[in-house]
PDB file of C-alpha atoms in Angstrom:
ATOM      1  CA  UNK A  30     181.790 206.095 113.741  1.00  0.00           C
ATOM      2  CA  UNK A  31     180.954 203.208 115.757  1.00  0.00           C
ATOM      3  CA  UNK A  32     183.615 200.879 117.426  1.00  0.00           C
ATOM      4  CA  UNK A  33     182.756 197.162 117.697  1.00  0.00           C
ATOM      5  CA  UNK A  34     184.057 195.259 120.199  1.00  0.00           C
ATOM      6  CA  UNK A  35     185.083 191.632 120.126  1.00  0.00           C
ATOM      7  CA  UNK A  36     183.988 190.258 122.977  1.00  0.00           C
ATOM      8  CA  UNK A  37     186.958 187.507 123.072  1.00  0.00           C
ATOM      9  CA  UNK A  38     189.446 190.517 122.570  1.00  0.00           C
ATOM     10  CA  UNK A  39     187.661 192.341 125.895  1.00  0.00           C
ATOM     11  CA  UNK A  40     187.773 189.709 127.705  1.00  0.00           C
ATOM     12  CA  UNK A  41     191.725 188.693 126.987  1.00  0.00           C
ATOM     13  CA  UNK A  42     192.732 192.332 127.782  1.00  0.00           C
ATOM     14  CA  UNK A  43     190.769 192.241 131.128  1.00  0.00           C
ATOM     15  CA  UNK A  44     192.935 189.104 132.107  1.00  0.00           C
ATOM     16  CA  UNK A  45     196.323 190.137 131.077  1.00  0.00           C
ATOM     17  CA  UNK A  46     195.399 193.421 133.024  1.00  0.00           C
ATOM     18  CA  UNK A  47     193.967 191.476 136.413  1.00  0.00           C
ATOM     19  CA  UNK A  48     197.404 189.815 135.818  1.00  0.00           C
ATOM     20  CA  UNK A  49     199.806 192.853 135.760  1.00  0.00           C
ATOM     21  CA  UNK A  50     197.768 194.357 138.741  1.00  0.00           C
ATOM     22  CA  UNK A  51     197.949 191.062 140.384  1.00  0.00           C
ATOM     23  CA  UNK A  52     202.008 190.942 140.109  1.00  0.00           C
ATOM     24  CA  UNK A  53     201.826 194.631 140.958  1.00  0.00           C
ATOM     25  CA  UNK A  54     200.378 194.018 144.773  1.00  0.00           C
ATOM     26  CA  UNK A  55     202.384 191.059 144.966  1.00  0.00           C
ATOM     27  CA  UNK A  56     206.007 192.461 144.742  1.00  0.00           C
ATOM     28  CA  UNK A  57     204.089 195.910 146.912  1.00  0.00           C
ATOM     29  CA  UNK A  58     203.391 193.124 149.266  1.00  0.00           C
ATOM     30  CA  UNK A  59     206.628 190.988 148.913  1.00  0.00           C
ATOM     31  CA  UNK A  60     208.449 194.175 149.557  1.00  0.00           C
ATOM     32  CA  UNK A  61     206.883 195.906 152.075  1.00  0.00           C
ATOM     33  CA  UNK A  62     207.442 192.312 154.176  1.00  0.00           C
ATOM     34  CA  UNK A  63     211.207 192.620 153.449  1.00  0.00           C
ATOM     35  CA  UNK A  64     211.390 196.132 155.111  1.00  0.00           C
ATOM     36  CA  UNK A  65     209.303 195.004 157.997  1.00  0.00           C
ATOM     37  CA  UNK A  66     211.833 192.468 158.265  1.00  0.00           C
ATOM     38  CA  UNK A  67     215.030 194.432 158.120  1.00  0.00           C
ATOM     39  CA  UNK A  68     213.048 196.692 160.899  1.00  0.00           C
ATOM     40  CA  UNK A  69     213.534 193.961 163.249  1.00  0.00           C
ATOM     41  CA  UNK A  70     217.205 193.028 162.798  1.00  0.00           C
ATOM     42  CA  UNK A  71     219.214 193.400 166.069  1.00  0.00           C
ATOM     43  CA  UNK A  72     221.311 196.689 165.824  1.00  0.00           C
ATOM     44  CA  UNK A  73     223.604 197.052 169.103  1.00  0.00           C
ATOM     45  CA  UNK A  74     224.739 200.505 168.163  1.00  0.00           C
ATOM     46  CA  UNK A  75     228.161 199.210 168.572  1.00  0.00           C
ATOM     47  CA  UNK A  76     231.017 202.213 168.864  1.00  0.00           C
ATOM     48  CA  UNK A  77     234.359 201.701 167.038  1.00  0.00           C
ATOM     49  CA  UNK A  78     235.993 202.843 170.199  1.00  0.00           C
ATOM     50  CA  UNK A  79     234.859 200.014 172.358  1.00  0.00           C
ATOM     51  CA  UNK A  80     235.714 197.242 170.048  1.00  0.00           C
ATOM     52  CA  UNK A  81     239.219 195.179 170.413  1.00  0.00           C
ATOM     53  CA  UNK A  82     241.541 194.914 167.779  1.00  0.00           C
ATOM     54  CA  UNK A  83     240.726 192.020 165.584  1.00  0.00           C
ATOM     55  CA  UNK A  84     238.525 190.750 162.433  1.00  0.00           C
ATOM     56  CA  UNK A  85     235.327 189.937 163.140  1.00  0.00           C
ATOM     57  CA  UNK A  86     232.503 188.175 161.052  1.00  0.00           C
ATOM     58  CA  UNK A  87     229.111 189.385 161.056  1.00  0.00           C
ATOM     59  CA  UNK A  88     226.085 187.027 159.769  1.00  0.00           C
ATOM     60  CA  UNK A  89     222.768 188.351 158.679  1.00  0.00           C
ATOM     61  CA  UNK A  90     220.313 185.749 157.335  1.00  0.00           C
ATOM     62  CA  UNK A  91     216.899 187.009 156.227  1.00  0.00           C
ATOM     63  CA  UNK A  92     214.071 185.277 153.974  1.00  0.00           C
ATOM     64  CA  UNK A  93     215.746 188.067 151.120  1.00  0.00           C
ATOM     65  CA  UNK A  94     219.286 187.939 151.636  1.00  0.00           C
ATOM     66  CA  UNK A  95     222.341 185.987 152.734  1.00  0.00           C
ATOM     67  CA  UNK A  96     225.441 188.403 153.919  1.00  0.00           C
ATOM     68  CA  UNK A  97     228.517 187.424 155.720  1.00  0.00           C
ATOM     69  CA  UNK A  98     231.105 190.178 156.181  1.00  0.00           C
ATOM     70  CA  UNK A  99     234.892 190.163 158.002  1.00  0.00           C
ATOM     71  CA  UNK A 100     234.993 193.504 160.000  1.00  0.00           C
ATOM     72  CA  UNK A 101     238.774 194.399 160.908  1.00  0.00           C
ATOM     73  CA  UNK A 102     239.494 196.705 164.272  1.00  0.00           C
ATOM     74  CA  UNK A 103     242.928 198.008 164.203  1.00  0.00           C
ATOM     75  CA  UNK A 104     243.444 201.269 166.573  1.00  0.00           C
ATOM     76  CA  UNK A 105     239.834 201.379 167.068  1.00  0.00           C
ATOM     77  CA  UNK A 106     239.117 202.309 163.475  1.00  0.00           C
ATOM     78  CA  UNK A 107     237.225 199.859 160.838  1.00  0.00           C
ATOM     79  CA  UNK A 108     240.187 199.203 158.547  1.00  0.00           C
ATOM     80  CA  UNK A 109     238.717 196.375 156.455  1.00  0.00           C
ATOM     81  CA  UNK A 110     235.490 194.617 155.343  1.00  0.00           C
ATOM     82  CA  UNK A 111     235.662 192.079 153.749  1.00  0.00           C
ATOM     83  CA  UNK A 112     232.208 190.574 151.378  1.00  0.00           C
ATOM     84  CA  UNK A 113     232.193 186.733 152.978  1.00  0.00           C
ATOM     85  CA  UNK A 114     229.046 186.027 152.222  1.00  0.00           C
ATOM     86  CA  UNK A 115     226.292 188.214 149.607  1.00  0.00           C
ATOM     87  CA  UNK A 116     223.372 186.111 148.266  1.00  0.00           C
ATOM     88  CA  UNK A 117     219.942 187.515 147.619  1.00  0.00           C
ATOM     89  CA  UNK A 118     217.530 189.725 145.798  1.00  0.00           C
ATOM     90  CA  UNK A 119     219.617 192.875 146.804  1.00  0.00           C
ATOM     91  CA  UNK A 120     223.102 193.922 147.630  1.00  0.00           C
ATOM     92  CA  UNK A 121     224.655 193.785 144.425  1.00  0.00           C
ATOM     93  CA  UNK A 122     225.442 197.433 144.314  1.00  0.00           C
ATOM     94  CA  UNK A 123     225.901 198.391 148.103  1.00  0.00           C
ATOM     95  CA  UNK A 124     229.242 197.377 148.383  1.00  0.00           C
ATOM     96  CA  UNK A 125     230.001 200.952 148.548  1.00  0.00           C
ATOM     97  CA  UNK A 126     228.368 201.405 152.080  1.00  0.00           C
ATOM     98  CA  UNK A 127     231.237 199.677 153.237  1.00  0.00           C
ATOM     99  CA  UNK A 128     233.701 202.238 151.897  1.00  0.00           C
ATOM    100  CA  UNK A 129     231.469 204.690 153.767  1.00  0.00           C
ATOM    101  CA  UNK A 130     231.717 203.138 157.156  1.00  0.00           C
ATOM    102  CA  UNK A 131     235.377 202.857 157.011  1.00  0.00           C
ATOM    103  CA  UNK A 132     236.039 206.083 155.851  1.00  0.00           C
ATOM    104  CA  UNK A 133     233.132 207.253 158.489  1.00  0.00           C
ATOM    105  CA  UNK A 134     234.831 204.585 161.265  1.00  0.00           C
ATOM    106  CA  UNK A 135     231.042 204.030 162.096  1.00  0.00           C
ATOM    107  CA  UNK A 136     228.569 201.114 160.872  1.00  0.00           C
ATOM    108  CA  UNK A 137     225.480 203.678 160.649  1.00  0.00           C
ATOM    109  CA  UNK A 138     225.777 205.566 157.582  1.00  0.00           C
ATOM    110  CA  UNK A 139     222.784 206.494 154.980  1.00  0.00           C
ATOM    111  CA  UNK A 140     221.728 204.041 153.208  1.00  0.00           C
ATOM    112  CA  UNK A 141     222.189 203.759 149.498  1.00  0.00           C
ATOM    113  CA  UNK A 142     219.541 205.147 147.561  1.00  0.00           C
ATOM    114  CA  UNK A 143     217.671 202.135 145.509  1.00  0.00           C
ATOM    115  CA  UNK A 144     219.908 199.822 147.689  1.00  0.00           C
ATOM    116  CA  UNK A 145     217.558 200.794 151.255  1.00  0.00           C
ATOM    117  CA  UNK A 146     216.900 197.197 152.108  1.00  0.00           C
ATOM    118  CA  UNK A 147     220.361 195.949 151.479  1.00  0.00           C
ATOM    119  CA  UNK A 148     221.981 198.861 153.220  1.00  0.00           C
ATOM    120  CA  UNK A 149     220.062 198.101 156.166  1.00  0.00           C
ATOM    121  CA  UNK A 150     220.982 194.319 156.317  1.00  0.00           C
ATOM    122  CA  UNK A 151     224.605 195.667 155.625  1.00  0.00           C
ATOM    123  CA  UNK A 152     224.469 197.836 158.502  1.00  0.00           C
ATOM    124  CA  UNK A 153     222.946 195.148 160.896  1.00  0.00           C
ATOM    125  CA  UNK A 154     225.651 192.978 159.608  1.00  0.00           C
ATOM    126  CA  UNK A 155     228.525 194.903 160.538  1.00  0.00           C
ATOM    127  CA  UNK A 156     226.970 195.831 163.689  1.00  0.00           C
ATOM    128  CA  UNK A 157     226.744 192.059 164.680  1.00  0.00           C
ATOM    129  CA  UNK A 158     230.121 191.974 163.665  1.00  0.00           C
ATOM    130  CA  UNK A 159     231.676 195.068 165.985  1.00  0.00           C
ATOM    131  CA  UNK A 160     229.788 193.369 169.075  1.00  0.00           C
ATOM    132  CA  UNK A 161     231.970 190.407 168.815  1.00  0.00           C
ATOM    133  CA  UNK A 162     234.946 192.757 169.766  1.00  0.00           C
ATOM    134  CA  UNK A 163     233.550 194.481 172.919  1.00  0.00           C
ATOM    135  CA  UNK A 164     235.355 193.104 175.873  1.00  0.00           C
ATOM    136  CA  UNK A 165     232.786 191.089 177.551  1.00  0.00           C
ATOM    137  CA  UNK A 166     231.161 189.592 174.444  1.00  0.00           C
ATOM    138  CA  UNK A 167     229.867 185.783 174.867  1.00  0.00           C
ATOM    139  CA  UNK A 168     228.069 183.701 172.424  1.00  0.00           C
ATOM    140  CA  UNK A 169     225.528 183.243 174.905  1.00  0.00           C
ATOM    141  CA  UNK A 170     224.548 186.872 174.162  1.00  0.00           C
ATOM    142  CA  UNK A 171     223.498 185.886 170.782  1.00  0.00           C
TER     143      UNK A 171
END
């Protein structure tokens, strides 16, 4: 048995697949640039202990994602965070990380799995957040 091939159906298959690998190594690309991003947010390894009572709002602005959060110090423990501001290709389902750093009273916890990127901007939000509280803080720090 001999298979024929159609030389206009060869030729449409190559192109739809030089088109799926070429969306492929784009979003490889376009993702691997968001995590080199995140890499080089500020994170001032802030400790709960050394932050005045008070609420707090962190800003994180990347090319990827928008986030805002309210940080509240009461006793030296995180007793609130509040979701200000969460706009972007992630964070829909790391709002949980938040639970985690109260209940942990820290802003570095792991990451949620699927949610890496997010969790780190979440992290590095908080963080920016807590430094406002330190006793000493300016704006001119920023």
């Amino acid at each position: 048995m001999k298979f024929k091939f159609d030389s206009k159906l060869t030729r449409t298959i190559l192109i739809v697949i030089c088109i799926i690998l070429s969306l492929i190594m784009y979003s490889q690309r376009r993702t691997r640039n968001h995590f080199k991003q995140a890499a080089k947010l500020p994170f001032y390894n802030i400790q709960v202990e050394d932050v005045l009572d008070g609420t707090y709002r962190g800003k994180v602005y990347t090319s990827f994602m928008h986030v805002q959060l309210d940080v509240t110090v009461l006793d030296h423990k995180l007793t609130r965070i509040d979701i200000i501001e969460n706009e972007g290709a992630y964070g829909k389902k790391v709002a949980p990380i938040l639970d985690e750093m109260i209940a942990q009273n820290t802003s570095v916890v792991p990451a949620i799995k699927k949610e890496e990127l997010a969790s780190i901007v979440f992290v590095a939000c908080v963080d920016d957040a807590l430094r406002k509280g330190v006793p000493g803080y300016t704006p001119d720090d920023e």
